[in-house]
Tab-separated table of C-alpha atoms in Angstrom:
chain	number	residue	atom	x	y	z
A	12	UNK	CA	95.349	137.346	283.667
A	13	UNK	CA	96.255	140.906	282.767
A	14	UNK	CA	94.165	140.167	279.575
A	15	UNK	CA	91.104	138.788	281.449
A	16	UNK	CA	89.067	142.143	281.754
A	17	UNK	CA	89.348	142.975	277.852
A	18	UNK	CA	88.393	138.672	277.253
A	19	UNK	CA	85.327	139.518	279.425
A	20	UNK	CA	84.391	142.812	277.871
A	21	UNK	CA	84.993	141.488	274.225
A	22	UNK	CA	82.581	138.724	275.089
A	23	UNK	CA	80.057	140.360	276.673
A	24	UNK	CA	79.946	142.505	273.319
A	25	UNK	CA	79.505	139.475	271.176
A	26	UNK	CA	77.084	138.254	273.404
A	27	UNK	CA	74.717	141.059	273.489
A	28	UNK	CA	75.399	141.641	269.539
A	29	UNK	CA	74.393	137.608	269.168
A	30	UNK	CA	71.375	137.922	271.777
A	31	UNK	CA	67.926	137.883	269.934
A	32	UNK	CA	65.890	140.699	269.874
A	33	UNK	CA	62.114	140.541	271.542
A	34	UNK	CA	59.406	140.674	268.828
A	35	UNK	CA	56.899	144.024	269.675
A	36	UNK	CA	54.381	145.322	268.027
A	37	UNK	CA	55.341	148.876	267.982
A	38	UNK	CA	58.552	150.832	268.634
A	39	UNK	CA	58.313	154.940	269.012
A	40	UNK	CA	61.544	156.489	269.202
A	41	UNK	CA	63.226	160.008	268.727
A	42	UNK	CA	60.495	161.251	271.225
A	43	UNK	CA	60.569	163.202	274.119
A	44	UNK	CA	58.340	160.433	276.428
A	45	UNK	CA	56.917	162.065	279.879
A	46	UNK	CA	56.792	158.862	281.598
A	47	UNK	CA	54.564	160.621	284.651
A	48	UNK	CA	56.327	158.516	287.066
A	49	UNK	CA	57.270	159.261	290.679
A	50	UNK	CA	60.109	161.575	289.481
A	51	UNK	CA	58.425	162.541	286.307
A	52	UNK	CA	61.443	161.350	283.886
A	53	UNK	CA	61.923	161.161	280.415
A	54	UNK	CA	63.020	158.985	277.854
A	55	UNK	CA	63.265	158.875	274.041
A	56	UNK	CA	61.608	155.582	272.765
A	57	UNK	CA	59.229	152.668	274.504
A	58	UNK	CA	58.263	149.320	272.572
A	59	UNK	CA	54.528	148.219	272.786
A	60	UNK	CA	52.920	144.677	272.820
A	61	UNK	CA	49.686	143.766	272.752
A	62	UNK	CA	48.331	147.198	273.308
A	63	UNK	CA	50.527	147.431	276.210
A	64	UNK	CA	54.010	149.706	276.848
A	65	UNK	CA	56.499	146.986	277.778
A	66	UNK	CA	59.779	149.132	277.893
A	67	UNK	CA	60.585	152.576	277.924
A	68	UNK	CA	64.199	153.952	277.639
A	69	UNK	CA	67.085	155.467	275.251
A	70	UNK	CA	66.913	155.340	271.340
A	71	UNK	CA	69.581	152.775	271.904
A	72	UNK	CA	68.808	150.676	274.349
A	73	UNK	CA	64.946	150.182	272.693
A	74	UNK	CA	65.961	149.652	269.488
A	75	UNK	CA	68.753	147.431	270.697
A	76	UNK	CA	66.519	144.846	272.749
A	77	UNK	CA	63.510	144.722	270.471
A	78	UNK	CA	62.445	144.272	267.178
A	79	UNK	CA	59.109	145.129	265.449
A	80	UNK	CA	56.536	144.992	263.004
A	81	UNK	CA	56.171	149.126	262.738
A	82	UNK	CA	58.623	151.574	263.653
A	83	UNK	CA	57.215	155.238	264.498
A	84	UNK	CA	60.130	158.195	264.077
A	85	UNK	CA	58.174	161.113	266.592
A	86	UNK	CA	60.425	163.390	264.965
A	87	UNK	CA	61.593	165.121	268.474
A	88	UNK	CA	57.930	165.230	269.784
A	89	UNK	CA	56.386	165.229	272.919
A	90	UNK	CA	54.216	161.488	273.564
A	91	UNK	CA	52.896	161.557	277.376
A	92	UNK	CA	50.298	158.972	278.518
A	93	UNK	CA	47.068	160.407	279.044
A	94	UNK	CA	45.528	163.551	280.190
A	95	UNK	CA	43.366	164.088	283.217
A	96	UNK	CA	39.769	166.302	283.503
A	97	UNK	CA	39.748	167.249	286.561
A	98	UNK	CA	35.705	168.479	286.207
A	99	UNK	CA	33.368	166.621	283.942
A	100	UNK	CA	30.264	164.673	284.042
A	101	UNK	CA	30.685	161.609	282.418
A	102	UNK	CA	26.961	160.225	282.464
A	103	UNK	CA	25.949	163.692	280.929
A	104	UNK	CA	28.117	163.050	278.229
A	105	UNK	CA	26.998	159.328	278.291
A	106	UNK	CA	23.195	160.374	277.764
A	107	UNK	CA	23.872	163.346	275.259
A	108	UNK	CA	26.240	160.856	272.607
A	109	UNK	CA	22.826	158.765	272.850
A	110	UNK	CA	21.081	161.792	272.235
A	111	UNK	CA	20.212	164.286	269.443
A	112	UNK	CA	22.876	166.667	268.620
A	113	UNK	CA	21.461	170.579	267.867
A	114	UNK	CA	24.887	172.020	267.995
A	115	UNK	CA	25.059	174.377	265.391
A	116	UNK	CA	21.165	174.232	263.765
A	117	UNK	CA	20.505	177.286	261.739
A	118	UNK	CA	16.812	177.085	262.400
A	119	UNK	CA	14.233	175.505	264.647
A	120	UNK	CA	13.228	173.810	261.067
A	121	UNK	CA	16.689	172.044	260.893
A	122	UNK	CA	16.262	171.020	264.531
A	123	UNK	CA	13.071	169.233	263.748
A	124	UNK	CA	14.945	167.794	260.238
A	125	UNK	CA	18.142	166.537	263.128
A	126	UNK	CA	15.237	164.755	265.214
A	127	UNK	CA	13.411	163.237	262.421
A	128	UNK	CA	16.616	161.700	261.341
A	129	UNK	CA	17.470	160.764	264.512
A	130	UNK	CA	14.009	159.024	264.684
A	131	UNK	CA	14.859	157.241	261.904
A	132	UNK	CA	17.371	155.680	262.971
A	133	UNK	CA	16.566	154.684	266.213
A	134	UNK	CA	13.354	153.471	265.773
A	135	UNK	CA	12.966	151.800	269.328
A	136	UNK	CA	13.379	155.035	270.964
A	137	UNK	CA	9.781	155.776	273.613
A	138	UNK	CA	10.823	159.729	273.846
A	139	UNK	CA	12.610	161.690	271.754
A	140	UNK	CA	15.464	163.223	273.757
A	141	UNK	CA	18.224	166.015	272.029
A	142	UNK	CA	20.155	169.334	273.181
A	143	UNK	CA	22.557	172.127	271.719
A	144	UNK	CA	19.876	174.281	270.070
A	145	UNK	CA	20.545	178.695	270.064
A	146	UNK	CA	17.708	180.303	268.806
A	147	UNK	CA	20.804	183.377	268.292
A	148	UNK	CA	21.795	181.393	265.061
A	149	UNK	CA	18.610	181.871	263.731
A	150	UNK	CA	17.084	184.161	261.462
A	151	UNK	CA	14.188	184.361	263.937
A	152	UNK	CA	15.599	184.657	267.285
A	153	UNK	CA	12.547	183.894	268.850
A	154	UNK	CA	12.515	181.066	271.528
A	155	UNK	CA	10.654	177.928	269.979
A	156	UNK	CA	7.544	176.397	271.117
A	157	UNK	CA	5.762	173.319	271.137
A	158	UNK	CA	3.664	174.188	267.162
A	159	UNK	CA	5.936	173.088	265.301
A	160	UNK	CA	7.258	170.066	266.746
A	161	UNK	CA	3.288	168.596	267.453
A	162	UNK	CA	3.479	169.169	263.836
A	163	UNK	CA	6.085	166.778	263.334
A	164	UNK	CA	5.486	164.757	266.562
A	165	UNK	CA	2.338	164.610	267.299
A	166	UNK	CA	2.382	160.734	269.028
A	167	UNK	CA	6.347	160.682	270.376
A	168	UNK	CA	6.808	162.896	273.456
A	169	UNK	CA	10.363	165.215	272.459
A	170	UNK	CA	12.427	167.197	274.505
A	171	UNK	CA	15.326	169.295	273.332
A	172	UNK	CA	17.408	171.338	275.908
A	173	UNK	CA	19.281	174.536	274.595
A	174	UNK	CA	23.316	174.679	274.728
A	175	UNK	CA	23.346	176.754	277.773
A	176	UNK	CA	21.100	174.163	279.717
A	177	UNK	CA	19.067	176.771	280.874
A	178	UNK	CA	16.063	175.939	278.770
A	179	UNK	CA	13.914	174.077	277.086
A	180	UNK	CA	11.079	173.235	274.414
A	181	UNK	CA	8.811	170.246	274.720
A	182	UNK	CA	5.838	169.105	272.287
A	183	UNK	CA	2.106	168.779	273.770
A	184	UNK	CA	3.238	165.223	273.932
A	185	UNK	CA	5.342	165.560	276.780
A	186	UNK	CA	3.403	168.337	278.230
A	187	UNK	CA	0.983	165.633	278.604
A	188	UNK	CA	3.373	163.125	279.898
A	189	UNK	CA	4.079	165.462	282.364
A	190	UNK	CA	0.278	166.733	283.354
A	191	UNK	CA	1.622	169.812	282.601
A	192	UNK	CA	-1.690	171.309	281.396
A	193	UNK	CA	-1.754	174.797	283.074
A	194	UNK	CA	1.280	177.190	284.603
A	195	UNK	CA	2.162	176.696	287.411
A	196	UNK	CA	4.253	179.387	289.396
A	197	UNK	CA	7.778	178.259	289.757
A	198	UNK	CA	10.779	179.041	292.153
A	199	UNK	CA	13.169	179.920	290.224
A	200	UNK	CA	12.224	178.909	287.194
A	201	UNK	CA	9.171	180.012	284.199
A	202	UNK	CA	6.763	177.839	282.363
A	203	UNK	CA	6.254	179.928	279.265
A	204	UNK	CA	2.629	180.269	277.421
A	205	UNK	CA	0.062	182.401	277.814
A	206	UNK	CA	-4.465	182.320	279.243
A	207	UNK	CA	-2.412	179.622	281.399
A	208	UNK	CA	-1.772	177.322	278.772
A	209	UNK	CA	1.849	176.057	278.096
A	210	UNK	CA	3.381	176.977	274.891
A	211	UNK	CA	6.358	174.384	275.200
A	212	UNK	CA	9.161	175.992	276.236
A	213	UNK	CA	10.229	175.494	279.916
A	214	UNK	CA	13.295	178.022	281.344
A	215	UNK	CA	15.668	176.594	284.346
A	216	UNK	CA	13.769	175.076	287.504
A	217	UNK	CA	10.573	174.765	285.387
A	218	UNK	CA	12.527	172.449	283.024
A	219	UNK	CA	12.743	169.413	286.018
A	220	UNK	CA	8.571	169.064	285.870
A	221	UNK	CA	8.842	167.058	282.261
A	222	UNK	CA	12.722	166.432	282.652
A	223	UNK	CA	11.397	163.819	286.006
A	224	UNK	CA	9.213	161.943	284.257
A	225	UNK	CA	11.607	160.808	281.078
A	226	UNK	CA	11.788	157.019	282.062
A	227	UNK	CA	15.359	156.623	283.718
A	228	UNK	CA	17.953	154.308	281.145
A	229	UNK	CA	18.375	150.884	282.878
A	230	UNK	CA	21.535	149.976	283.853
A	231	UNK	CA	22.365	147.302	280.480
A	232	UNK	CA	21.785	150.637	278.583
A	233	UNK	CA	24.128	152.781	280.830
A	234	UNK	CA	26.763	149.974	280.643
A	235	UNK	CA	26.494	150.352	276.705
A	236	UNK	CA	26.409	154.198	276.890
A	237	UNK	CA	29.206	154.390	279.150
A	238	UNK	CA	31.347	151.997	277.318
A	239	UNK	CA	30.834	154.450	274.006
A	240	UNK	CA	32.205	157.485	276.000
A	241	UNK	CA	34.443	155.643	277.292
A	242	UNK	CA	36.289	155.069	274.064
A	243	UNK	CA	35.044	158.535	273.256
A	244	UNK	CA	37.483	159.643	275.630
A	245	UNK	CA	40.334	157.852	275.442
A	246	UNK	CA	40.637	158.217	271.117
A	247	UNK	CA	41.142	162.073	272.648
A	248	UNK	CA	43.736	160.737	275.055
A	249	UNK	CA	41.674	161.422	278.293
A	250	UNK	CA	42.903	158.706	280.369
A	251	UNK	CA	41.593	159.739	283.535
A	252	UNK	CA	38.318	162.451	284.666
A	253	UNK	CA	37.061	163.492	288.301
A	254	UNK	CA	33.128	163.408	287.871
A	255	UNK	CA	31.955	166.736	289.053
A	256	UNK	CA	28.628	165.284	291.053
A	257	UNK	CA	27.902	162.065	290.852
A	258	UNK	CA	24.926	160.578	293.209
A	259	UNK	CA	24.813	157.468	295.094
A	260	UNK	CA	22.943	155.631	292.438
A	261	UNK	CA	25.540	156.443	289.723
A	262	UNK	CA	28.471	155.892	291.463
A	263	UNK	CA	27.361	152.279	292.818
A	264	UNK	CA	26.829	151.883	288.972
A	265	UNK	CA	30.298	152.320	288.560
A	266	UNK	CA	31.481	150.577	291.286
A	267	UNK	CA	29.418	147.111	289.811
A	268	UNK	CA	30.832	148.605	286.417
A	269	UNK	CA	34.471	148.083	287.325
A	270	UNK	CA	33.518	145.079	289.557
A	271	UNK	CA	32.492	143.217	286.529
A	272	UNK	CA	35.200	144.096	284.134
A	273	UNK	CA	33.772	146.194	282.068
């Protein structure tokens, strides 16, 4: 019996050396994993399935237990789960991805190019909607008004906000949307133009008096924007966001959202 505690190791050995390994997907190891769990431990490798983590642990004890298709070395790097934005505005984001993108225009004429394109490719589209234009990139670094884009648009209503959100320029189109047809004095806010006629471009408060009357997405179309920035998100590793104002509407949106599986 003195020999019964080496029998029992020896077989033990051969039995874990003769087990069969689990089929994964995906094994990461030589990584330095913040698991983010109640005592915020570490580990070296994990072994994924079907898009989900199904072990985490040592180099050995991974490798050991699983097998699979693709092996990733991390080299000694750092893998943690997600990140977290704790202030963001997630249907902002929603409605700008389905938007025009002026970020970076050289010129009020390459902002109207950007929006014709856009046109073009979303044909269905009732107003034309786009933001992230700085008139200090241009050569003329004049605020824009409405001339040039009746010129291009005379029968679509547009509406293009600047990058600080503190402005914006409209066409006659959605001046007349709007029955915006003189200038009004605003509270905290300036309807530019001149022999009380608007020129087009709207600054802070005065912006809401056309932004009010752009016909609200319905909620099939949020679902579909809000799944793209979804994904958006999480390809960056954003896993989780605090919405910095939502309203009532929005969030029961989210709440039938998440009810539904989506």
């Amino acid at each position: 019996m003195r020999n019964f505690p080496v029998i029992l190791f020896l077989f033990s050995m051969i039995f874990l050396a003769c087990s069969p390994q689990e089929k994964v997907d995906l094994i990461v190891y030589n990584a330095h994993v913040y698991t983010v769990d109640s005592t915020f431990s570490t580990a070296q490798a994990f072994a994924v399935r079907d898009g989900k983590f199904i072990a985490i642990g040592s180099d050995d004890e991974i490798q050991r237990k699983y097998k699979a298709k693709e092996k990733i070395d991390a080299d000694g790097k750092a893998i943690y789960p997600g990140f977290y934005d704790a202030h963001a505005h997630l249907f902002d984001e929603a409605e700008l991805m389905d938007q025009v993108d002026l970020n970076g225009a050289d010129s009020f004429e390459e902002v109207i190019q950007r929006v014709k394109s856009y046109q073009q490719k979303n044909p269905n589209k009732t107003w034309l909607i786009g933001g992230g234009w700085d008139q200090n990139r241009w050569k003329d670094k004049s605020f824009p008004t409405k001339e040039l884009l009746d010129k291009a648009f005379p029968d679509i209503p547009v509406y293009l906000i600047r990058v600080d959100y503190h402005a914006a320029v409209v066409n006659s189109k959605a001046l007349e949307w709007a029955k915006l047809t003189n200038i009004p004095i605003i509270h905290g806010g300036v309807v530019g133009g001149s022999n009380n006629t608007p020129n087009g471009l709207l600054i802070d408060n005065a912006m809401d008096l056309v932004n009010k009357t752009i016909p609200v997405p319905s909620e099939k179309e949020y679902l579909r924007m809000l799944k793209r920035t979804q994904d958006s998100l999480l390809s960056v590793g954003l896993t989780s966001i605090v919405d910095a104002g939502l309203s009532k509407e929005r969030l029961n949106l989210l709440k039938n959202t998440i009810r539904m599986g989506n």
